[in-house]
């Protein structure tokens, strides 16, 4: 007999600080992908708690009451660990006997955080890609069978946890992973600057090894692609569920530029270029292939490109191991940093650039940080400036630790905009202050351009976005009548309060 199980999948409410949640609330792609790959007789609900940030407890209580779950799964990034553990505690109190499964970057890279005895411990940890492991886990639970044969799973056995061998990464090409199940979502309100947004994958993996990136530890250096028919079906499904903006969440779609170009053509041929697309890209790929790639991207509907610039100085790029992906080439020979050329090509074809920069690296000085801030002021359409954050098991974390530069171990502050490491020359707080002070004004300057295509959104929410950007600041601090450091202290206090969701 097959037993139907109620499965509740939760994405954490903790969000980044770059943009107010009135402007961006993104679905978690992992959970709908899991929901699409469990056996059809189970009933799965997916709840993105970022949609209900101010009422997390009440919503979870309601969901547990309305459809009492047999299994609850949580998708967790490192800075969300604390919230996840509070939620595990809450769910266990509401429904004793429920099985708790955790997955995603944090449980995969720091499983020990979820096996420690205590109210925040899980029953199962799915390490790495989840679809096949989670399906096998539900089958084992259903049949009352053991868990020893399920690769990628860590499971509780009495007081101990057993780590099964890792699951090899999925080859995607073979069709083993079915389409996401968006109908499983039980909350509404996804947005990207006023348009309903969804996420779509076309590939997984990356062959680079940037020292700050969690992806390589998570799955090794490899690159696998979905067939175009599947990608187009996925985009159609997202559109049928109301999406007008699509975020292509591939780790690095620009690894295979010819494929990306072909995908752009396929999107146009399939009549899907009426949607707006956002994507992450390497500067080198855009700079070196942009003459053919950028016009195709534009035709397909790409409007926003998140460029992993990381840093404009060679020494910092060497530390981040991000030199190669930011190198321009001319006639086959290296020709300096690719960033300006990439931005210029994207602008020429009417796309906007979100500039990802990382400041506060070990040898950074006031001047080197200023140089990056000045670059962002001048060239990018929206800044996404972060501090190096020592996530579990990355090479960068090892180096920061060896050099004694990590000054903050409170993981809920590992949101990218809190400086938790210092440089050899500057305190962490000073680094964060420099970024905060500069970035607010960049956002003011860039906001009109960023919102130009959405006048009604600008009218309705522009004020809220500015209020978010300037929280902590006062008229006096803006007029120079109050030390800006006091405003910064107020901003940090507000941010600290925001971090308590449950
Ligand atoms: C899309 C994305 C976003 C989006 C949407 C986030 C969201 N709602 O999910 C946006 C732009 C908002 C975002 C923001 C941030 N992100 Co982000 N983001 C990504 C990205 C690009 C793709 C994630 C994705 O959808 N992949 C596709 C799905 C199918 O794969 P997956 O998530 O890995 O899930 C699989 C497994 O992990 C597992 N799994 C996951 N959850 C669960 C749960 C269960 C129960 C089970 C069984 C399995 C399971 O199974 C899934 C299917 O195989 C990744 C990776 C990358 N290339 O950079 C970074 C990444 C996840 N982000 C990261 C970070 C740090 C952030 C920010 C903190 C950065 C910042 N300071 O701005 C913010 C904060 C997020 C927030 N909530 O506000 C880090 C996480 C590192 C870490 N150790 O925690 C990553 C890995 C980037 C990196 N290179 O290091 N992000
Ligand atoms: S290129 Fe991007 S995805 Fe690849 S290792 Fe570097 S940061 Fe990670």
XYZ file of C-alpha atoms and ligand atoms in Angstrom:
601
model
C 0.000 0.000 0.000
C 1.286 3.399 -0.872
C 0.894 5.907 1.908
C 0.292 9.480 0.875
C 2.390 11.850 2.900
C 1.875 15.528 3.530
C 5.104 17.342 2.826
C 5.683 20.962 3.749
C 8.718 22.664 2.215
C 9.891 25.963 3.664
C 12.298 28.590 2.352
C 13.698 30.870 5.026
C 12.422 34.435 5.403
C 15.827 36.063 5.962
C 16.622 38.396 3.106
C 19.497 40.474 1.868
C 19.734 44.179 2.351
C 20.509 45.344 -1.189
C 16.919 46.079 -2.039
C 13.780 46.413 0.047
C 11.470 43.415 0.022
C 8.795 45.670 -1.516
C 10.969 45.557 -4.625
C 12.318 42.017 -4.695
C 10.876 38.782 -3.390
C 12.264 35.834 -5.281
C 10.983 32.256 -5.202
C 13.281 29.503 -3.998
C 13.925 27.306 -7.037
C 15.129 24.343 -5.026
C 11.813 23.653 -3.344
C 9.659 23.630 -6.472
C 12.244 21.387 -8.099
C 11.986 18.966 -5.171
C 8.187 19.170 -5.353
C 8.295 18.280 -9.048
C 10.339 15.182 -8.398
C 8.601 13.389 -5.537
C 6.218 10.552 -6.343
C 2.904 11.961 -7.547
C 0.731 10.541 -4.777
C 2.317 12.749 -2.108
C 0.826 16.118 -1.331
C 3.462 18.836 -1.309
C 3.156 22.475 -0.224
C 5.941 24.987 -0.837
C 6.045 28.147 1.280
C 8.559 30.906 0.575
C 8.607 32.658 3.925
C 10.225 35.747 2.425
C 6.684 36.550 1.257
C 5.436 36.800 4.833
C 8.452 38.176 6.651
C 6.480 39.963 9.334
C 4.238 37.016 10.222
C 6.427 33.953 9.894
C 5.296 32.261 13.080
C 1.587 32.766 12.379
C 1.874 31.487 8.814
C 3.843 28.389 9.794
C 1.347 27.656 12.564
C -1.505 27.979 10.076
C 0.151 25.754 7.462
C 0.891 23.046 10.023
C -2.680 23.215 11.337
C -4.359 23.191 7.910
C -2.413 20.319 6.383
C -0.596 18.513 9.187
C 2.734 17.539 7.642
C 4.422 14.169 7.977
C 7.647 15.628 6.624
C 8.901 19.213 6.792
C 11.820 20.251 4.602
C 13.799 23.451 5.039
C 16.077 25.079 2.481
C 18.823 26.990 4.234
C 21.681 29.328 3.378
C 24.382 29.959 5.974
C 23.055 33.263 7.249
C 19.616 31.698 7.683
C 20.794 28.905 10.000
C 19.552 30.508 13.175
C 16.071 31.077 11.727
C 16.003 27.508 10.436
C 16.797 26.135 13.867
C 14.084 28.273 15.474
C 11.620 27.020 12.871
C 12.600 23.397 13.477
C 11.900 23.961 17.162
C 8.543 25.569 16.365
C 7.464 22.827 13.971
C 8.406 20.084 16.437
C 6.387 21.803 19.158
C 3.379 22.085 16.866
C 3.640 18.591 15.512
C 5.612 16.123 17.621
C 6.781 13.159 15.601
C 7.162 15.094 12.349
C 10.279 14.241 10.325
C 12.534 17.208 9.684
C 14.729 17.300 6.581
C 17.184 20.098 5.832
C 18.959 20.823 2.559
C 20.689 23.528 0.574
C 24.030 25.250 1.003
C 24.249 25.426 4.771
C 23.202 21.876 5.664
C 25.343 20.513 2.823
C 28.473 22.414 3.797
C 28.042 22.441 7.570
C 25.952 19.329 8.369
C 27.337 19.230 11.900
C 25.223 22.308 12.719
C 22.086 20.210 12.244
C 23.184 17.032 13.974
C 24.208 18.606 17.293
C 21.786 17.462 20.003
C 19.267 20.179 20.777
C 15.917 21.535 19.684
C 17.309 22.775 16.348
C 18.565 19.360 15.205
C 17.161 17.743 12.053
C 16.345 14.088 11.387
C 17.745 14.023 7.854
C 20.243 16.114 5.934
C 20.201 16.038 2.160
C 23.690 16.979 1.005
C 24.174 18.489 -2.461
C 21.535 18.164 -5.167
C 18.257 17.187 -3.612
C 15.712 15.879 -6.105
C 16.694 12.227 -6.279
C 17.816 11.945 -2.668
C 14.607 13.490 -1.350
C 12.467 11.242 -3.529
C 14.361 8.179 -2.317
C 13.999 9.359 1.284
C 10.205 9.687 0.981
C 10.062 6.221 -0.567
C 12.061 4.774 2.309
C 9.835 6.493 4.875
C 6.741 5.271 3.085
C 7.902 1.692 3.055
C 9.411 1.775 6.521
C 12.668 0.734 4.857
C 16.169 1.687 5.993
C 18.105 4.697 4.738
C 21.557 3.171 4.355
C 21.330 2.810 0.586
C 20.470 6.430 -0.214
C 23.486 8.372 -1.491
C 23.724 12.012 -0.402
C 21.745 11.427 2.796
C 22.755 11.871 6.426
C 20.276 10.236 8.785
C 19.659 9.873 12.477
C 20.171 6.434 13.973
C 19.404 6.662 17.668
C 21.688 9.306 19.143
C 24.075 9.188 16.224
C 23.958 10.367 12.650
C 25.138 8.273 9.740
C 26.651 9.913 6.639
C 25.955 7.934 3.502
C 28.416 8.379 0.616
C 27.917 11.438 -1.573
C 25.571 11.261 -4.553
C 27.305 11.888 -7.881
C 26.123 15.151 -9.494
C 23.201 14.747 -11.865
C 23.959 14.710 -15.547
C 20.799 16.783 -16.330
C 21.046 15.816 -20.012
C 19.422 12.421 -19.312
C 16.063 13.895 -18.265
C 16.198 12.260 -14.823
C 15.129 15.506 -13.144
C 11.525 16.424 -13.922
C 10.232 19.979 -14.246
C 9.535 22.010 -11.103
C 6.062 21.909 -9.622
C 5.005 25.560 -9.222
C 1.429 24.578 -8.406
C 2.711 23.408 -5.015
C 3.283 27.008 -3.873
C 0.860 28.118 -1.215
C 1.906 31.757 -0.801
C 1.722 34.591 -3.326
C 3.507 37.854 -3.982
C 6.774 37.208 -5.841
C 8.093 40.384 -7.377
C 11.003 41.924 -9.152
C 10.413 45.670 -9.169
C 6.682 45.325 -9.663
C 6.614 42.379 -12.058
C 5.885 38.849 -10.991
C 9.162 36.973 -11.098
C 10.107 33.313 -11.270
C 13.320 31.340 -11.418
C 14.397 28.958 -14.176
C 17.534 26.838 -14.478
C 19.204 25.976 -17.760
C 22.397 24.452 -16.322
C 24.153 23.626 -13.071
C 27.750 23.952 -12.004
C 30.844 25.946 -12.823
C 34.389 25.037 -13.779
C 36.047 28.087 -12.200
C 37.108 28.077 -8.552
C 36.644 31.553 -7.123
C 37.816 31.354 -3.535
C 34.679 32.901 -1.999
C 32.124 30.782 -3.846
C 30.255 27.931 -2.160
C 29.427 26.134 -5.366
C 32.658 24.240 -5.845
C 32.588 22.635 -2.373
C 28.923 21.908 -2.930
C 29.249 19.990 -6.210
C 32.831 20.028 -7.504
C 33.963 21.720 -10.713
C 31.647 20.577 -13.485
C 29.007 21.905 -15.829
C 25.813 20.136 -16.876
C 23.031 21.445 -19.055
C 19.320 20.862 -19.498
C 18.017 20.300 -23.036
C 16.500 23.424 -24.603
C 13.054 21.813 -24.910
C 13.007 21.376 -21.150
C 14.200 24.921 -20.520
C 11.523 26.342 -22.833
C 8.848 24.181 -21.197
C 10.002 25.468 -17.819
C 9.797 29.106 -18.978
C 6.314 28.470 -20.397
C 5.255 26.934 -17.106
C 6.594 29.942 -15.184
C 4.665 32.220 -17.530
C 1.507 30.136 -17.125
C 1.869 30.657 -13.369
C 1.894 34.405 -13.863
C 5.587 35.279 -14.208
C 6.576 38.245 -16.366
C 10.210 38.317 -15.291
C 12.443 35.276 -15.330
C 15.639 35.021 -13.321
C 17.932 32.459 -14.921
C 19.635 31.144 -11.787
C 22.399 29.091 -13.407
C 25.661 29.100 -11.514
C 27.455 30.269 -14.646
C 25.523 30.212 -17.911
C 28.329 32.124 -19.644
C 30.701 29.145 -19.432
C 29.389 28.019 -22.805
C 28.767 31.172 -24.794
C 27.737 29.394 -27.991
C 25.076 27.478 -26.083
C 23.875 30.693 -24.444
C 23.602 32.325 -27.870
C 21.637 29.345 -29.165
C 19.369 29.539 -26.131
C 18.648 33.209 -26.858
C 17.647 32.241 -30.401
C 15.498 29.399 -29.075
C 13.706 31.805 -26.718
C 12.947 34.118 -29.631
C 11.806 31.242 -31.884
C 9.552 29.894 -29.136
C 7.816 33.257 -28.817
C 9.013 33.707 -25.238
C 10.891 36.971 -25.707
C 7.953 38.980 -24.393
C 9.145 38.079 -20.912
C 11.913 40.026 -19.231
C 15.030 38.057 -18.284
C 17.734 38.544 -15.701
C 20.945 36.560 -15.579
C 24.323 36.376 -13.881
C 27.367 36.619 -16.141
C 31.151 36.687 -16.151
C 32.685 39.896 -17.436
C 35.185 38.002 -19.618
C 32.453 36.152 -21.515
C 30.553 39.359 -22.211
C 33.665 41.360 -23.099
C 35.107 38.701 -25.385
C 31.904 37.522 -27.053
C 29.557 40.437 -26.491
C 29.584 41.581 -30.094
C 27.511 38.550 -31.032
C 26.098 37.585 -27.632
C 24.764 40.932 -26.381
C 22.438 41.674 -29.337
C 21.046 38.147 -29.099
C 20.465 38.533 -25.374
C 18.637 41.758 -25.975
C 16.423 40.167 -28.657
C 15.556 37.324 -26.308
C 14.394 39.791 -23.652
C 17.366 40.076 -21.299
C 17.189 43.407 -19.474
C 19.283 43.012 -16.338
C 22.680 41.379 -16.111
C 24.337 40.726 -12.784
C 28.044 41.002 -13.546
C 30.459 39.247 -11.214
C 33.044 42.021 -11.351
C 34.204 41.135 -7.821
C 36.962 43.755 -7.749
C 38.730 46.082 -10.144
C 42.211 45.705 -8.637
C 44.502 42.873 -9.669
C 45.737 42.095 -6.165
C 42.188 41.661 -4.879
C 41.222 39.597 -7.900
C 44.178 37.316 -7.234
C 43.034 36.833 -3.619
C 39.486 36.075 -4.776
C 40.867 33.762 -7.481
C 38.666 35.661 -9.885
C 41.335 37.027 -12.238
C 40.760 34.602 -15.094
C 37.030 35.161 -15.336
C 37.567 38.917 -15.510
C 40.237 38.932 -18.183
C 39.627 40.391 -21.611
C 41.346 38.868 -24.629
C 42.265 40.400 -27.932
C 43.389 38.229 -30.836
C 43.802 35.388 -28.344
C 46.110 37.336 -26.010
C 45.257 38.680 -22.530
C 44.181 42.328 -22.749
C 43.524 43.572 -19.207
C 40.386 43.708 -17.109
C 37.221 42.882 -19.010
C 34.784 44.831 -16.885
C 34.525 48.187 -18.636
C 34.226 46.589 -22.037
C 31.546 44.184 -20.785
C 29.521 47.034 -19.295
C 29.918 49.088 -22.425
C 28.660 46.240 -24.619
C 25.668 45.540 -22.406
C 24.750 49.222 -22.300
C 25.099 49.511 -26.049
C 22.396 46.864 -26.348
C 20.054 48.431 -23.836
C 20.716 46.160 -20.859
C 21.238 47.327 -17.301
C 24.137 46.162 -15.182
C 23.961 45.125 -11.557
C 27.598 45.364 -10.502
C 28.727 42.711 -8.037
C 31.821 43.908 -6.159
C 33.573 42.549 -3.066
C 35.393 45.033 -0.842
C 37.216 44.428 2.431
C 39.703 41.799 1.271
C 42.809 41.116 3.410
C 45.117 43.740 1.910
C 42.440 46.358 1.282
C 43.195 49.900 2.321
C 40.945 52.939 2.390
C 42.239 53.810 -1.076
C 41.647 50.406 -2.637
C 38.083 50.303 -1.305
C 37.470 53.847 -2.511
C 38.724 52.888 -5.984
C 36.088 50.153 -6.187
C 33.337 52.379 -4.836
C 34.257 55.055 -7.349
C 34.109 52.474 -10.116
C 30.622 51.420 -9.056
C 29.519 55.049 -8.907
C 30.703 55.622 -12.431
C 29.863 52.507 -14.340
C 27.131 50.306 -12.955
C 23.372 50.837 -13.007
C 22.766 49.269 -9.626
C 25.459 48.464 -7.071
C 25.626 45.065 -5.368
C 28.617 45.624 -3.150
C 29.435 42.958 -0.625
C 32.078 42.140 1.903
C 33.978 38.877 1.717
C 31.996 36.438 3.811
C 33.616 33.277 5.141
C 30.948 30.706 4.331
C 31.612 27.115 5.444
C 34.399 25.264 3.659
C 35.302 27.814 1.007
C 39.036 28.309 0.342
C 38.589 31.975 1.262
C 37.312 31.030 4.698
C 40.398 28.933 5.332
C 42.639 31.821 4.351
C 40.818 34.423 6.446
C 40.962 32.104 9.420
C 44.640 31.338 8.964
C 45.378 35.068 8.828
C 43.286 35.734 11.947
C 41.031 38.224 10.171
C 37.576 36.852 11.045
C 36.120 39.121 13.727
C 32.484 38.028 13.826
C 31.251 34.449 14.138
C 27.534 35.301 14.377
C 26.317 33.544 11.266
C 23.009 35.370 11.010
C 25.087 38.432 10.165
C 26.737 36.620 7.243
C 24.374 38.319 4.814
C 27.071 39.790 2.607
C 26.579 43.402 3.610
C 27.756 43.027 7.182
C 31.562 43.103 7.300
C 32.510 40.113 9.421
C 36.186 40.107 8.477
C 38.742 42.887 8.771
C 41.571 43.698 6.430
C 45.198 44.056 7.493
C 44.699 47.810 7.463
C 41.087 48.499 8.389
C 38.586 47.391 11.018
C 35.560 45.477 9.790
C 33.254 48.220 10.998
C 35.178 50.873 9.120
C 34.978 48.800 5.929
C 31.239 48.403 6.310
C 30.819 52.089 7.114
C 32.610 53.063 3.896
C 30.390 50.810 1.821
C 27.186 51.848 3.563
C 27.912 55.559 3.313
C 28.746 55.403 -0.402
C 26.180 52.868 -1.526
C 23.176 54.830 -0.275
C 23.973 57.708 -2.589
C 24.773 55.421 -5.495
C 21.325 53.913 -5.140
C 19.701 57.350 -5.147
C 21.620 58.227 -8.277
C 20.894 54.976 -10.015
C 17.314 54.477 -8.920
C 15.697 56.691 -11.591
C 17.419 54.709 -14.343
C 16.661 51.392 -12.688
C 12.984 52.285 -12.298
C 12.551 54.188 -15.578
C 10.757 51.259 -17.178
C 8.339 51.001 -14.256
C 6.911 54.473 -13.664
C 3.897 53.229 -11.684
C 6.131 51.137 -9.458
C 8.452 54.119 -8.932
C 5.490 56.282 -7.929
C 4.028 53.726 -5.608
C 7.125 52.239 -4.010
C 10.001 54.641 -4.834
C 9.525 56.326 -1.453
C 9.626 52.998 0.389
C 12.762 51.964 -1.470
C 14.485 55.205 -0.531
C 13.308 54.864 3.051
C 14.834 51.377 3.076
C 18.110 52.648 1.634
C 18.306 55.449 4.194
C 17.034 53.655 7.261
C 18.942 54.981 10.236
C 19.795 58.257 8.503
C 18.088 61.468 9.546
C 17.703 64.836 7.911
C 20.380 66.126 10.271
C 22.827 63.404 9.344
C 22.121 63.948 5.652
C 22.706 67.683 6.031
C 25.963 67.051 7.810
C 24.660 68.350 11.152
C 25.062 64.976 12.825
C 28.010 62.605 12.692
C 27.203 59.986 10.048
C 28.572 57.316 12.315
C 25.596 57.799 14.581
C 23.282 57.216 11.653
C 25.347 54.136 10.775
C 24.949 52.842 14.333
C 21.178 53.325 14.062
C 21.137 51.493 10.714
C 23.028 48.571 12.265
C 20.594 48.424 15.173
C 17.617 48.342 12.775
C 19.281 45.642 10.707
C 19.930 43.590 13.858
C 16.254 43.825 14.836
C 15.158 42.797 11.337
C 17.045 39.538 11.691
C 14.639 38.071 14.201
C 11.872 36.419 12.233
C 10.642 33.709 14.561
C 19.036 32.517 -7.205
C 19.988 32.888 -6.106
C 19.620 33.942 -5.300
C 18.352 34.738 -5.524
C 17.134 34.011 -4.988
C 17.337 33.332 -3.660
C 16.230 32.371 -3.334
N 15.067 32.845 -3.035
O 16.462 31.194 -3.375
C 18.686 36.081 -4.837
C 19.243 37.025 -5.875
C 17.548 36.775 -4.098
C 19.820 35.643 -3.920
C 20.228 36.381 -2.871
C 21.220 35.963 -1.997
N 22.036 34.918 -2.117
Co 21.881 33.676 -3.514
N 21.992 32.526 -4.919
C 21.209 32.206 -5.909
C 21.856 31.188 -6.847
C 22.399 31.957 -8.016
C 21.002 30.068 -7.388
C 20.200 29.291 -6.367
C 19.249 28.384 -7.092
O 18.079 28.672 -7.221
N 19.752 27.273 -7.618
C 18.923 26.266 -8.264
C 18.409 25.253 -7.218
C 17.593 24.161 -7.872
O 19.570 24.665 -6.661
P 19.941 24.796 -5.120
O 19.440 26.055 -4.565
O 21.357 24.473 -4.910
O 19.094 23.625 -4.486
C 19.451 22.263 -4.623
C 20.212 21.721 -3.402
O 20.898 22.725 -2.710
C 19.178 21.026 -2.588
N 18.340 21.770 -1.669
C 18.183 23.085 -1.485
N 17.270 23.319 -0.544
C 16.807 22.144 -0.103
C 15.867 21.825 0.855
C 15.582 20.480 1.099
C 14.540 20.128 2.113
C 16.251 19.464 0.373
C 15.943 18.059 0.622
C 17.211 19.796 -0.596
C 17.474 21.121 -0.823
O 18.333 20.499 -3.586
C 18.158 21.466 -4.618
C 17.882 20.773 -5.906
O 18.963 19.961 -6.316
C 22.941 30.567 -5.904
C 24.073 29.894 -6.544
C 24.921 30.701 -7.480
N 25.086 30.253 -8.654
O 25.421 31.732 -7.139
C 23.251 31.722 -4.941
C 23.583 31.400 -3.468
C 22.641 30.315 -3.010
N 23.289 32.651 -2.784
C 24.098 32.870 -1.839
C 24.039 34.024 -1.032
C 25.133 34.185 -0.020
C 23.030 34.967 -1.193
C 22.927 36.278 -0.423
C 23.149 36.200 1.063
C 23.906 37.224 -1.075
C 23.775 38.641 -0.704
N 24.431 39.083 0.306
O 23.104 39.307 -1.396
C 21.485 36.743 -0.780
C 20.456 36.455 0.302
C 19.313 35.616 -0.072
C 17.992 36.097 0.375
N 17.120 35.219 0.826
O 17.689 37.258 0.344
C 25.139 31.802 -1.698
C 24.887 30.879 -0.513
C 26.152 30.561 0.228
C 25.907 29.901 1.527
N 26.879 29.142 1.966
O 24.888 30.059 2.152
C 25.094 31.142 -3.084
C 25.481 29.677 -3.118
C 26.024 31.957 -3.983
C 27.494 31.658 -3.871
N 28.151 31.674 -4.975
O 28.104 31.447 -2.879
N 20.351 34.484 -4.294
S 32.607 32.001 -11.748
Fe 30.810 32.354 -10.408
S 29.886 30.333 -10.068
Fe 31.946 30.011 -10.881
S 33.266 29.704 -9.084
Fe 33.335 31.911 -9.628
S 31.685 32.896 -8.424
Fe 31.322 30.655 -8.364
